[in-house]
Short mmCIF file of C-alpha atoms and ligand atoms in Angstrom, two decimals:
data_model
loop_
_atom_site.label_atom_id
_atom_site.label_comp_id
_atom_site.label_asym_id
_atom_site.label_seq_id
_atom_site.Cartn_x
_atom_site.Cartn_y
_atom_site.Cartn_z
CA UNK A 1 -185.35 -118.10 -5.97
CA UNK A 2 -189.07 -118.85 -5.56
CA UNK A 3 -189.73 -121.86 -3.35
CA UNK A 4 -193.51 -121.51 -3.14
CA UNK A 5 -195.37 -124.63 -4.18
CA UNK A 6 -196.54 -124.13 -7.80
CA UNK A 7 -199.90 -125.25 -9.18
CA UNK A 8 -198.05 -127.40 -11.70
CA UNK A 9 -194.83 -129.26 -11.03
CA UNK A 10 -192.23 -129.72 -13.79
CA UNK A 11 -189.58 -132.33 -14.49
CA UNK A 12 -185.94 -131.20 -14.18
CA UNK A 13 -184.02 -132.40 -17.23
CA UNK A 14 -180.73 -131.08 -18.56
CA UNK A 15 -180.84 -128.22 -16.06
CA UNK A 16 -184.26 -126.97 -17.26
CA UNK A 17 -187.76 -127.27 -15.82
CA UNK A 18 -189.82 -129.05 -18.49
CA UNK A 19 -193.31 -130.47 -18.94
CA UNK A 20 -193.74 -134.24 -19.41
CA UNK A 21 -193.58 -135.24 -23.09
CA UNK A 22 -196.98 -136.95 -22.93
CA UNK A 23 -198.60 -133.86 -21.33
CA UNK A 24 -200.34 -135.92 -18.63
CA UNK A 25 -200.56 -134.96 -14.95
CA UNK A 26 -201.65 -136.59 -11.69
CA UNK A 27 -203.43 -134.62 -8.94
CA UNK A 28 -201.31 -133.86 -5.89
CA UNK A 29 -203.45 -133.96 -2.76
CA UNK A 30 -202.85 -132.53 0.69
CA UNK A 31 -203.88 -135.47 2.92
CA UNK A 32 -204.67 -133.22 5.89
CA UNK A 33 -207.28 -131.24 3.97
CA UNK A 34 -208.24 -133.46 1.04
CA UNK A 35 -207.54 -130.54 -1.31
CA UNK A 36 -205.89 -131.06 -4.71
CA UNK A 37 -203.37 -128.27 -4.64
CA UNK A 38 -201.03 -129.04 -7.52
CA UNK A 39 -200.53 -131.26 -10.55
CA UNK A 40 -197.63 -133.70 -10.87
CA UNK A 41 -196.18 -134.85 -14.22
CA UNK A 42 -197.23 -138.38 -15.13
CA UNK A 43 -193.92 -139.05 -16.87
CA UNK A 44 -193.24 -142.12 -18.99
CA UNK A 45 -190.48 -143.83 -20.96
CA UNK A 46 -190.10 -140.81 -23.29
CA UNK A 47 -189.22 -138.58 -20.34
CA UNK A 48 -186.80 -141.23 -19.06
CA UNK A 49 -185.10 -141.23 -22.49
CA UNK A 50 -184.74 -137.43 -22.36
CA UNK A 51 -183.33 -137.53 -18.83
CA UNK A 52 -180.87 -140.29 -19.75
CA UNK A 53 -179.73 -138.30 -22.81
CA UNK A 54 -179.10 -135.26 -20.60
CA UNK A 55 -177.23 -137.37 -18.06
CA UNK A 56 -175.11 -138.97 -20.79
CA UNK A 57 -174.13 -135.55 -22.13
CA UNK A 58 -173.11 -134.38 -18.65
CA UNK A 59 -171.27 -137.51 -17.57
CA UNK A 60 -167.86 -137.09 -19.28
CA UNK A 61 -167.28 -133.71 -17.60
CA UNK A 62 -168.88 -134.52 -14.23
CA UNK A 63 -167.06 -137.84 -13.80
CA UNK A 64 -163.69 -136.04 -13.96
CA UNK A 65 -164.73 -132.91 -12.07
CA UNK A 66 -162.30 -132.67 -9.14
CA UNK A 67 -163.68 -133.93 -5.83
CA UNK A 68 -163.12 -130.49 -4.37
CA UNK A 69 -165.50 -128.93 -6.91
CA UNK A 70 -168.12 -131.64 -6.34
CA UNK A 71 -167.74 -130.93 -2.62
CA UNK A 72 -168.28 -127.22 -3.21
CA UNK A 73 -171.44 -127.70 -5.27
CA UNK A 74 -173.03 -130.29 -2.97
CA UNK A 75 -172.19 -128.21 0.06
CA UNK A 76 -173.80 -125.20 -1.64
CA UNK A 77 -176.98 -127.24 -2.13
CA UNK A 78 -176.89 -128.09 1.60
CA UNK A 79 -176.57 -124.41 2.46
CA UNK A 80 -179.52 -123.50 0.26
CA UNK A 81 -181.66 -126.23 1.85
CA UNK A 82 -180.84 -124.84 5.29
CA UNK A 83 -181.54 -121.29 4.19
CA UNK A 84 -184.98 -122.35 2.93
CA UNK A 85 -185.95 -124.57 5.85
CA UNK A 86 -189.36 -122.99 6.38
CA UNK A 87 -190.53 -123.19 2.77
CA UNK A 88 -189.31 -126.76 2.34
CA UNK A 89 -190.81 -127.91 5.65
CA UNK A 90 -194.18 -126.43 4.74
CA UNK A 91 -194.10 -128.13 1.34
CA UNK A 92 -193.22 -131.46 2.96
CA UNK A 93 -196.04 -131.19 5.46
CA UNK A 94 -198.62 -130.17 2.86
CA UNK A 95 -197.62 -133.12 0.67
CA UNK A 96 -197.28 -135.75 3.36
CA UNK A 97 -199.56 -134.79 6.27
CA UNK A 98 -196.80 -134.98 8.89
CA UNK A 99 -196.68 -132.32 11.61
CA UNK A 100 -194.86 -129.17 10.50
CA UNK A 101 -192.64 -129.24 13.59
CA UNK A 102 -191.45 -132.70 12.52
CA UNK A 103 -190.63 -131.58 8.97
CA UNK A 104 -188.68 -128.65 10.43
CA UNK A 105 -186.89 -130.66 13.07
CA UNK A 106 -186.14 -133.89 11.20
CA UNK A 107 -186.93 -134.13 7.49
CA UNK A 108 -185.41 -130.98 6.06
CA UNK A 109 -182.35 -130.74 8.35
CA UNK A 110 -181.56 -134.35 7.47
CA UNK A 111 -181.76 -133.55 3.74
CA UNK A 112 -179.07 -130.88 4.09
CA UNK A 113 -177.02 -133.21 6.34
CA UNK A 114 -177.11 -135.84 3.60
CA UNK A 115 -175.58 -133.44 1.07
CA UNK A 116 -173.05 -132.11 3.57
CA UNK A 117 -172.09 -135.58 4.74
CA UNK A 118 -171.36 -136.97 1.27
CA UNK A 119 -169.83 -133.69 0.04
CA UNK A 120 -167.21 -133.99 2.78
CA UNK A 121 -167.11 -137.80 2.48
CA UNK A 122 -165.88 -137.72 -1.10
CA UNK A 123 -162.94 -135.56 0.00
CA UNK A 124 -161.85 -138.43 2.28
CA UNK A 125 -162.71 -141.41 0.11
CA UNK A 126 -159.64 -143.53 -0.56
CA UNK A 127 -158.89 -146.87 -2.17
CA UNK A 128 -156.85 -149.94 -1.33
CA UNK A 129 -153.39 -150.94 -2.45
CA UNK A 130 -152.12 -154.53 -2.19
CA UNK A 131 -148.42 -155.04 -2.22
CA UNK A 132 -147.03 -158.43 -3.41
CA UNK A 133 -143.63 -157.86 -1.85
CA UNK A 134 -141.00 -157.66 -4.59
CA UNK A 135 -143.28 -159.12 -7.30
CA UNK A 136 -145.99 -156.61 -7.98
CA UNK A 137 -148.21 -153.89 -6.60
CA UNK A 138 -151.95 -153.65 -7.01
CA UNK A 139 -153.99 -150.55 -6.57
CA UNK A 140 -157.75 -150.25 -6.85
CA UNK A 141 -159.44 -147.42 -8.64
CA UNK A 142 -163.02 -146.54 -7.67
CA UNK A 143 -164.67 -145.08 -10.75
CA UNK A 144 -168.23 -143.75 -11.01
CA UNK A 145 -170.72 -146.33 -12.29
CA UNK A 146 -172.06 -143.96 -14.96
CA UNK A 147 -175.74 -143.05 -15.09
CA UNK A 148 -177.61 -144.27 -12.04
CA UNK A 149 -181.27 -144.31 -11.01
CA UNK A 150 -182.56 -143.32 -7.58
CA UNK A 151 -186.18 -144.08 -6.62
CA UNK A 152 -187.62 -143.08 -3.24
CA UNK A 153 -190.87 -143.43 -1.22
CA UNK A 154 -193.32 -140.97 0.35
CA UNK A 155 -192.75 -141.38 4.06
CA UNK A 156 -189.59 -139.26 4.44
CA UNK A 157 -189.68 -137.60 1.03
CA UNK A 158 -186.72 -135.20 0.76
CA UNK A 159 -184.79 -137.01 3.51
CA UNK A 160 -184.65 -140.33 1.61
CA UNK A 161 -184.44 -138.78 -1.87
CA UNK A 162 -181.27 -136.89 -0.93
CA UNK A 163 -179.85 -139.88 0.97
CA UNK A 164 -179.44 -141.54 -2.46
CA UNK A 165 -178.74 -138.59 -4.72
CA UNK A 166 -175.98 -137.08 -2.57
CA UNK A 167 -173.61 -140.09 -2.57
CA UNK A 168 -174.38 -140.83 -6.24
CA UNK A 169 -173.39 -137.30 -7.27
CA UNK A 170 -170.44 -137.12 -4.86
CA UNK A 171 -168.99 -140.27 -6.44
CA UNK A 172 -169.12 -138.67 -9.90
CA UNK A 173 -172.22 -140.29 -11.37
CA UNK A 174 -174.95 -138.54 -13.30
CA UNK A 175 -178.35 -139.24 -11.82
CA UNK A 176 -181.90 -139.81 -12.99
CA UNK A 177 -184.06 -139.66 -9.86
CA UNK A 178 -187.74 -140.11 -9.13
CA UNK A 179 -189.48 -139.20 -5.86
CA UNK A 180 -192.79 -140.79 -4.91
CA UNK A 181 -195.70 -139.48 -6.97
CA UNK A 182 -197.55 -139.15 -3.65
CA UNK A 183 -195.09 -136.55 -2.29
CA UNK A 184 -193.30 -134.85 -5.22
CA UNK A 185 -193.12 -131.23 -4.04
CA UNK A 186 -189.83 -131.02 -2.14
CA UNK A 187 -188.03 -132.94 -4.90
CA UNK A 188 -189.36 -130.35 -7.34
CA UNK A 189 -188.14 -127.54 -5.08
CA UNK A 190 -184.75 -129.27 -4.94
CA UNK A 191 -184.56 -128.82 -8.76
CA UNK A 192 -184.79 -125.08 -8.25
CA UNK A 193 -182.16 -125.20 -5.52
CA UNK A 194 -179.83 -127.13 -7.83
CA UNK A 195 -180.27 -124.50 -10.53
CA UNK A 196 -179.49 -121.76 -8.01
CA UNK A 197 -176.46 -123.68 -6.70
CA UNK A 198 -175.02 -123.87 -10.23
CA UNK A 199 -175.06 -127.67 -10.54
CA UNK A 200 -174.08 -128.32 -14.17
CA UNK A 201 -176.98 -129.19 -16.49
CA UNK A 202 -177.80 -132.90 -16.75
CA UNK A 203 -175.78 -133.98 -13.71
CA UNK A 204 -179.02 -134.48 -11.78
CA UNK A 205 -182.33 -135.06 -13.54
CA UNK A 206 -185.55 -135.33 -11.55
CA UNK A 207 -188.57 -137.04 -13.06
CA UNK A 208 -192.05 -137.18 -11.56
CA UNK A 209 -194.51 -139.98 -12.14
CA UNK A 210 -195.80 -143.33 -11.01
CA UNK A 211 -193.92 -146.55 -10.37
CA UNK A 212 -195.42 -148.46 -13.30
CA UNK A 213 -195.31 -145.46 -15.67
CA UNK A 214 -191.92 -143.91 -14.92
CA UNK A 215 -190.06 -145.93 -12.26
CA UNK A 216 -190.21 -149.19 -14.18
CA UNK A 217 -188.99 -147.43 -17.38
CA UNK A 218 -185.98 -146.18 -15.40
CA UNK A 219 -185.24 -149.66 -14.10
CA UNK A 220 -185.52 -151.18 -17.59
CA UNK A 221 -183.42 -148.50 -19.33
CA UNK A 222 -180.19 -150.11 -20.55
CA UNK A 223 -178.11 -146.94 -20.02
CA UNK A 224 -178.99 -146.75 -16.31
CA UNK A 225 -176.36 -148.98 -14.76
CA UNK A 226 -177.39 -149.03 -11.10
CA UNK A 227 -180.66 -148.63 -9.21
CA UNK A 228 -180.86 -147.45 -5.65
CA UNK A 229 -184.42 -148.03 -4.45
CA UNK A 230 -186.25 -147.45 -1.17
CA UNK A 231 -189.86 -148.56 -0.94
CA UNK A 232 -192.07 -151.60 -0.56
CA UNK A 233 -190.88 -155.18 -0.71
CA UNK A 234 -193.41 -155.77 -3.51
CA UNK A 235 -191.89 -153.10 -5.77
CA UNK A 236 -188.37 -154.17 -4.73
CA UNK A 237 -189.12 -157.68 -6.01
CA UNK A 238 -190.32 -156.31 -9.38
CA UNK A 239 -187.24 -154.12 -9.67
CA UNK A 240 -184.92 -157.03 -8.91
CA UNK A 241 -186.71 -159.15 -11.54
CA UNK A 242 -186.02 -156.54 -14.23
CA UNK A 243 -182.56 -155.40 -13.12
CA UNK A 244 -180.94 -158.75 -12.30
CA UNK A 245 -180.92 -160.21 -15.86
CA UNK A 246 -179.48 -156.88 -17.05
CA UNK A 247 -176.67 -157.27 -14.45
CA UNK A 248 -177.38 -153.89 -12.92
CA UNK A 249 -176.12 -153.04 -9.49
CA UNK A 250 -179.09 -152.82 -7.14
CA UNK A 251 -179.51 -151.52 -3.61
CA UNK A 252 -182.97 -152.27 -2.21
CA UNK A 253 -184.14 -150.76 1.09
CA UNK A 254 -187.52 -152.36 1.68
CA UNK A 255 -190.21 -152.91 4.29
CA UNK A 256 -189.95 -153.75 7.96
CA UNK A 257 -191.91 -155.25 10.85
CA UNK A 258 -189.53 -154.37 13.59
CA UNK A 259 -189.53 -155.85 17.09
CA UNK A 260 -189.19 -153.56 20.10
CA UNK A 261 -187.97 -155.94 22.83
CA UNK A 262 -188.51 -154.71 26.38
CA UNK A 263 -186.91 -156.56 29.30
CA UNK A 264 -188.01 -156.00 32.90
CA UNK A 265 -184.67 -154.43 33.88
CA UNK A 266 -184.98 -151.55 31.37
CA UNK A 267 -184.65 -147.87 32.22
CA UNK A 268 -188.42 -147.49 32.50
CA UNK A 269 -188.91 -143.79 31.80
CA UNK A 270 -186.54 -143.66 28.87
CA UNK A 271 -188.02 -146.85 27.42
CA UNK A 272 -191.58 -145.53 27.78
CA UNK A 273 -190.79 -142.13 26.24
CA UNK A 274 -188.88 -143.66 23.35
CA UNK A 275 -191.41 -146.43 22.74
CA UNK A 276 -194.11 -143.81 22.18
CA UNK A 277 -191.86 -142.29 19.51
CA UNK A 278 -190.74 -145.55 17.95
CA UNK A 279 -194.37 -146.67 17.69
CA UNK A 280 -196.06 -143.55 16.35
CA UNK A 281 -193.57 -141.00 14.96
CA UNK A 282 -194.66 -139.82 11.52
CA UNK A 283 -198.00 -141.66 12.13
CA UNK A 284 -196.03 -144.91 12.32
CA UNK A 285 -194.94 -144.41 8.71
CA UNK A 286 -191.21 -144.94 9.24
CA UNK A 287 -189.70 -148.19 8.03
CA UNK A 288 -187.81 -148.32 11.36
CA UNK A 289 -190.84 -147.99 13.65
CA UNK A 290 -191.12 -150.75 16.24
CA UNK A 291 -194.54 -152.09 15.29
CA UNK A 292 -194.24 -155.34 17.29
CA UNK A 293 -193.76 -154.52 20.97
CA UNK A 294 -192.51 -157.54 22.92
CA UNK A 295 -192.66 -157.11 26.69
CA UNK A 296 -191.31 -159.37 29.45
CA UNK A 297 -194.26 -160.97 31.21
CA UNK A 298 -193.41 -159.66 34.70
CA UNK A 299 -193.88 -156.04 33.56
CA UNK A 300 -196.51 -156.62 30.85
CA UNK A 301 -199.55 -155.33 32.77
CA UNK A 302 -197.68 -152.30 34.13
CA UNK A 303 -196.35 -151.52 30.66
CA UNK A 304 -199.77 -151.88 29.08
CA UNK A 305 -201.45 -149.54 31.53
CA UNK A 306 -198.90 -146.73 31.30
CA UNK A 307 -198.37 -147.08 27.55
CA UNK A 308 -202.09 -146.85 26.80
CA UNK A 309 -202.46 -143.83 29.08
CA UNK A 310 -199.66 -142.08 27.20
CA UNK A 311 -200.93 -143.06 23.74
CA UNK A 312 -204.34 -141.61 24.58
CA UNK A 313 -202.63 -138.26 25.15
CA UNK A 314 -201.12 -138.11 21.64
CA UNK A 315 -203.09 -135.32 20.02
CA UNK A 316 -204.17 -136.07 16.47
CA UNK A 317 -204.64 -132.76 14.70
CA UNK A 318 -203.91 -130.24 11.97
CA UNK A 319 -200.26 -130.75 10.96
CA UNK A 320 -199.79 -126.98 10.96
CA UNK A 321 -200.76 -126.79 14.65
CA UNK A 322 -197.64 -127.11 16.77
CA UNK A 323 -199.60 -128.98 19.45
CA UNK A 324 -200.46 -131.84 17.10
CA UNK A 325 -198.39 -134.89 17.91
CA UNK A 326 -199.93 -136.90 15.06
CA UNK A 327 -200.83 -135.61 11.62
CA UNK A 328 -202.65 -137.20 8.67
CA UNK A 329 -201.74 -140.47 6.98
CA UNK A 330 -200.36 -139.90 3.53
CA UNK A 331 -203.09 -140.80 1.02
CA UNK A 332 -206.58 -142.19 0.55
CA UNK A 333 -205.16 -145.49 -0.59
CA UNK A 334 -202.94 -145.77 2.48
CA UNK A 335 -205.76 -144.65 4.79
CA UNK A 336 -207.91 -147.51 3.43
CA UNK A 337 -205.03 -149.95 3.80
CA UNK A 338 -204.40 -149.05 7.46
CA UNK A 339 -208.11 -149.30 8.26
CA UNK A 340 -208.34 -152.69 6.58
CA UNK A 341 -205.36 -153.85 8.66
CA UNK A 342 -207.20 -152.82 11.84
CA UNK A 343 -210.29 -154.75 10.64
CA UNK A 344 -208.10 -157.77 9.91
CA UNK A 345 -206.62 -157.63 13.42
CA UNK A 346 -210.14 -157.77 14.85
CA UNK A 347 -211.08 -160.67 12.58
CA UNK A 348 -207.96 -162.50 13.73
CA UNK A 349 -209.13 -162.16 17.33
CA UNK A 350 -207.10 -159.13 18.35
CA UNK A 351 -208.33 -156.77 21.05
CA UNK A 352 -208.00 -153.03 20.51
CA UNK A 353 -206.68 -151.50 23.74
CA UNK A 354 -206.88 -147.93 22.46
CA UNK A 355 -207.51 -146.25 19.10
CA UNK A 356 -208.77 -148.11 16.06
CA UNK A 357 -210.98 -145.27 14.83
CA UNK A 358 -210.90 -142.60 12.20
CA UNK A 359 -210.54 -139.07 13.65
CA UNK A 360 -212.87 -136.43 12.23
CA UNK A 361 -211.50 -132.90 12.60
CA UNK A 362 -213.38 -129.71 11.88
CA UNK A 363 -212.47 -126.62 9.86
CA UNK A 364 -209.52 -126.73 7.46
CA UNK A 365 -208.95 -130.45 8.10
CA UNK A 366 -212.55 -131.70 7.96
CA UNK A 367 -211.78 -133.83 4.89
CA UNK A 368 -208.38 -134.99 6.16
CA UNK A 369 -207.16 -138.56 6.59
CA UNK A 370 -206.60 -139.03 10.32
CA UNK A 371 -206.45 -142.29 12.27
CA UNK A 372 -206.12 -142.71 16.04
CA UNK A 373 -202.89 -144.23 17.30
CA UNK A 374 -203.89 -147.84 17.85
CA UNK A 375 -202.63 -150.53 20.22
CA UNK A 376 -203.69 -154.16 19.76
CA UNK A 377 -203.07 -157.24 21.93
CA UNK A 378 -204.03 -160.88 21.98
CA UNK A 379 -202.56 -161.99 18.66
CA UNK A 380 -200.00 -164.74 18.02
CA UNK A 381 -196.65 -164.15 16.37
CA UNK A 382 -197.67 -165.93 13.15
CA UNK A 383 -200.91 -164.13 12.35
CA UNK A 384 -201.02 -161.74 9.42
CA UNK A 385 -201.27 -158.68 11.68
CA UNK A 386 -197.92 -159.59 13.23
CA UNK A 387 -196.32 -160.77 10.00
CA UNK A 388 -197.33 -158.13 7.44
CA UNK A 389 -196.19 -154.53 7.34
CA UNK A 390 -198.98 -152.06 8.19
CA UNK A 391 -196.85 -148.88 8.00
CA UNK A 392 -199.34 -146.79 9.97
CA UNK A 393 -200.17 -145.76 13.56
CA UNK A 394 -200.79 -149.35 14.69
CA UNK A 395 -198.70 -151.48 17.08
CA UNK A 396 -199.26 -154.86 18.69
CA UNK A 397 -198.25 -156.10 22.14
CA UNK A 398 -197.00 -159.60 22.89
CA UNK A 399 -195.45 -160.92 26.09
CA UNK A 400 -192.52 -163.28 26.62
CA UNK A 401 -191.13 -165.18 29.59
CA UNK A 402 -187.50 -165.80 28.67
CA UNK A 403 -184.76 -164.33 26.53
CA UNK A 404 -185.05 -167.29 24.17
CA UNK A 405 -188.75 -166.70 23.75
CA UNK A 406 -188.13 -163.00 23.10
CA UNK A 407 -185.67 -163.93 20.36
CA UNK A 408 -188.04 -166.46 18.86
CA UNK A 409 -190.84 -163.87 18.68
CA UNK A 410 -188.49 -161.19 17.36
CA UNK A 411 -187.25 -163.47 14.59
CA UNK A 412 -190.72 -164.72 13.59
CA UNK A 413 -190.84 -162.36 10.66
CA UNK A 414 -190.00 -162.40 6.99
CA UNK A 415 -188.55 -158.92 7.49
CA UNK A 416 -185.27 -157.98 9.15
CA UNK A 417 -184.76 -154.25 9.02
CA UNK A 418 -184.28 -153.01 12.58
CA UNK A 419 -184.85 -153.95 16.22
CA UNK A 420 -184.71 -152.16 19.55
CA UNK A 421 -183.61 -153.83 22.79
CA UNK A 422 -184.33 -152.39 26.23
CA UNK A 423 -182.23 -153.81 29.06
CA UNK A 424 -179.59 -152.58 31.50
CA UNK A 425 -177.76 -155.91 31.36
CA UNK A 426 -174.94 -155.26 28.90
CA UNK A 427 -174.20 -158.94 28.35
CA UNK A 428 -177.80 -159.64 27.48
CA UNK A 429 -177.89 -156.62 25.18
CA UNK A 430 -174.90 -157.96 23.27
CA UNK A 431 -176.24 -161.52 23.19
CA UNK A 432 -179.65 -160.51 21.90
CA UNK A 433 -178.22 -157.98 19.42
CA UNK A 434 -176.07 -160.72 17.90
CA UNK A 435 -179.03 -163.10 17.51
CA UNK A 436 -181.79 -160.84 16.19
CA UNK A 437 -182.01 -161.17 12.41
CA UNK A 438 -182.03 -157.46 11.55
CA UNK A 439 -179.54 -155.12 9.94
CA UNK A 440 -179.90 -152.26 12.43
CA UNK A 441 -180.06 -152.83 16.20
CA UNK A 442 -180.64 -150.09 18.74
CA UNK A 443 -179.94 -150.77 22.41
CA UNK A 444 -181.70 -148.44 24.84
CA UNK A 445 -182.40 -145.92 22.08
CA UNK A 446 -184.17 -145.62 18.74
CA UNK A 447 -183.43 -143.81 15.50
CA UNK A 448 -180.10 -142.58 16.79
CA UNK A 449 -178.30 -142.26 13.47
CA UNK A 450 -174.65 -141.86 12.62
CA UNK A 451 -174.56 -141.43 8.85
CA UNK A 452 -171.28 -143.38 8.65
CA UNK A 453 -172.90 -146.66 9.76
CA UNK A 454 -174.21 -149.34 7.36
CA UNK A 455 -177.95 -148.96 6.86
CA UNK A 456 -180.16 -151.73 5.50
CA UNK A 457 -181.98 -154.95 6.20
CA UNK A 458 -181.86 -158.73 6.21
CA UNK A 459 -184.41 -161.05 4.60
CA UNK A 460 -187.33 -159.33 2.84
CA UNK A 461 -186.13 -155.95 4.09
CA UNK A 462 -183.69 -155.67 1.26
CA UNK A 463 -180.34 -156.15 -0.39
CA UNK A 464 -177.24 -154.03 0.12
CA UNK A 465 -176.45 -151.23 2.53
CA UNK A 466 -176.58 -147.46 2.38
CA UNK A 467 -174.64 -144.98 4.49
CA UNK A 468 -170.99 -143.95 4.78
CA UNK A 469 -168.46 -145.75 2.60
CA UNK A 470 -171.07 -148.42 1.76
CA UNK A 471 -172.97 -145.86 -0.32
CA UNK A 472 -169.84 -144.53 -2.02
CA UNK A 473 -168.79 -148.10 -2.79
CA UNK A 474 -172.22 -148.87 -4.25
CA UNK A 475 -172.02 -145.87 -6.53
CA UNK A 476 -168.50 -146.73 -7.79
CA UNK A 477 -166.99 -149.64 -9.69
CA UNK A 478 -163.76 -151.03 -8.27
CA UNK A 479 -161.06 -151.58 -10.85
CA UNK A 480 -157.85 -153.32 -9.84
CA UNK A 481 -154.60 -152.39 -11.55
CA UNK A 482 -151.72 -154.87 -11.10
CA UNK A 483 -148.19 -153.74 -11.97
CA UNK A 484 -145.40 -156.26 -12.06
CA UNK A 485 -142.27 -154.78 -10.58
P1 NAD B 501 -193.66 -148.12 -3.11
O1 NAD B 501 -192.82 -149.33 -3.32
O2 NAD B 501 -195.06 -148.18 -3.51
O3 NAD B 501 -193.03 -146.88 -3.91
C1 NAD B 501 -191.72 -146.43 -3.68
C2 NAD B 501 -191.22 -145.74 -4.92
O4 NAD B 501 -191.07 -146.69 -5.95
C3 NAD B 501 -192.15 -144.68 -5.48
O5 NAD B 501 -191.37 -143.64 -6.03
C4 NAD B 501 -192.91 -145.44 -6.56
O6 NAD B 501 -193.42 -144.62 -7.58
C5 NAD B 501 -191.82 -146.35 -7.09
N1 NAD B 501 -192.26 -147.62 -7.67
C6 NAD B 501 -193.34 -148.37 -7.33
N2 NAD B 501 -193.37 -149.48 -8.08
C7 NAD B 501 -192.28 -149.45 -8.88
C8 NAD B 501 -191.76 -150.32 -9.87
N3 NAD B 501 -192.36 -151.47 -10.19
N4 NAD B 501 -190.63 -149.98 -10.51
C9 NAD B 501 -189.99 -148.83 -10.19
N5 NAD B 501 -190.45 -147.96 -9.29
C10 NAD B 501 -191.57 -148.26 -8.62
O7 NAD B 501 -193.47 -147.73 -1.58
P2 NAD B 501 -194.18 -146.54 -0.80
O8 NAD B 501 -195.58 -146.94 -0.52
O9 NAD B 501 -193.88 -145.25 -1.48
O10 NAD B 501 -193.33 -146.52 0.56
C11 NAD B 501 -193.62 -147.31 1.67
C12 NAD B 501 -192.68 -148.50 1.72
O11 NAD B 501 -191.34 -148.07 1.75
C13 NAD B 501 -192.87 -149.31 2.99
O12 NAD B 501 -192.84 -150.67 2.66
C14 NAD B 501 -191.65 -148.96 3.82
O13 NAD B 501 -191.24 -149.92 4.76
C15 NAD B 501 -190.62 -148.77 2.76
N6 NAD B 501 -189.51 -147.96 3.25
C16 NAD B 501 -188.30 -148.59 3.46
C17 NAD B 501 -187.24 -147.86 3.96
C18 NAD B 501 -185.89 -148.50 4.20
O14 NAD B 501 -184.92 -147.76 4.37
N7 NAD B 501 -185.80 -149.80 4.22
C19 NAD B 501 -187.39 -146.50 4.23
C20 NAD B 501 -188.64 -145.91 3.99
C21 NAD B 501 -189.68 -146.64 3.50
#
């Protein structure tokens, strides 16, 4: 099996690696070097039709393949991902700009965990039975939805792609999946792994292309019965507008503007260490990053001083250098967006405490897209900087006097994905956790993930939940059978 990045990526349809029908390609750029190092298919509705036809042909057999065999195949894919950690991590880093150590430690191991988790999960999935005493008995079947679409973003490419595909396949669906056109390489390499693992042809089909060109054709295709999407709130809204009148099942995991609420009684060292991570991991390009840091007034100055000192030590550098704490941001378009957000913060009256500048590296990375980790204060809760998602290495500081004020600031957002609470007062932790309008709350930790827990957001952060049984329920249709006794 050759897992070197090719100069030209192919779609994976009906078990074969094929060129896009229209013959068009998009350049794939390494954001750390600026180099175009491969070409990605610019697929369109014709490729979606071919993938759907392959999935349809595979569905009758796959949907009745015993769970034990689905387990075996998905587990085999997990093993092959683990065995090829180095090649996959390098591909992820070259596509995305994230430090190689991060791809090795987080992204790729999580991709194999996703397959392993849902491979074993399907062996334990059970359904309800409702007994009407001596009148009747009901039992509920959970049948695969059919052909489903999975669309994922660029920030955690293989990690989030597999988080959707694994439960969809485990539940007996055939899948048409599209990774982000900005980071297609590891999804392409997954096609080769699936071939090697012996996944039957057409069970999983991977298309490459843009949102408007390929993603929207998937969403509009009448044979695709469910869409699991992770990405921006803007695209989520478009997808809902197309899918809702077609009565498709939709799961939308969208943007975030998450509060990191720090009370004076926190475990200082742990809070400080974790807040550096929750602010800037993956260049701040994680939907769960705590981009609004809310600090109790009595410790605000102390926090500010130590936080800034630590942020200044975060080395921005070549993602292949193991000493780099921060790599490149993902694309030219995103680089411009983050810079314009920093300009906007200044126009709104914000003060940059550290960062705010582009970083120019020399040598291999002289044309790379690097931005200093940036901390901004002096802005109100309702300004655009504190309301709109930046999704880059930029955080703001605000102070609060009381628990009520902390909650008010935390909930001044159209988003509601996650929140972190730092306090040693367990009653307060529970009180605040119950009142913050977010789907995922961490107390005295961040990004600690148990794959069985429901994952998703309130408000503009999305609809539906992923993870554990929630994902297997999404990818199945319940059917109740009532038998009169
Ligand atoms: P994006 O919405 O631009 O693209 C995401 C994916 O959707 C890509 O594959 C893209 O090609 C496709 N797409 C775009 N428009 C589409 C359309 N109209 N129809 C169908 N497909 C379409 O998002 P992005 O810039 O790749 O990712 C960043 C966003 O993702 C941020 O907002 C971030 O918060 C969010 N995100 C959310 C989660 C979560 O779990 N809630 C996780 C990671 C990222």
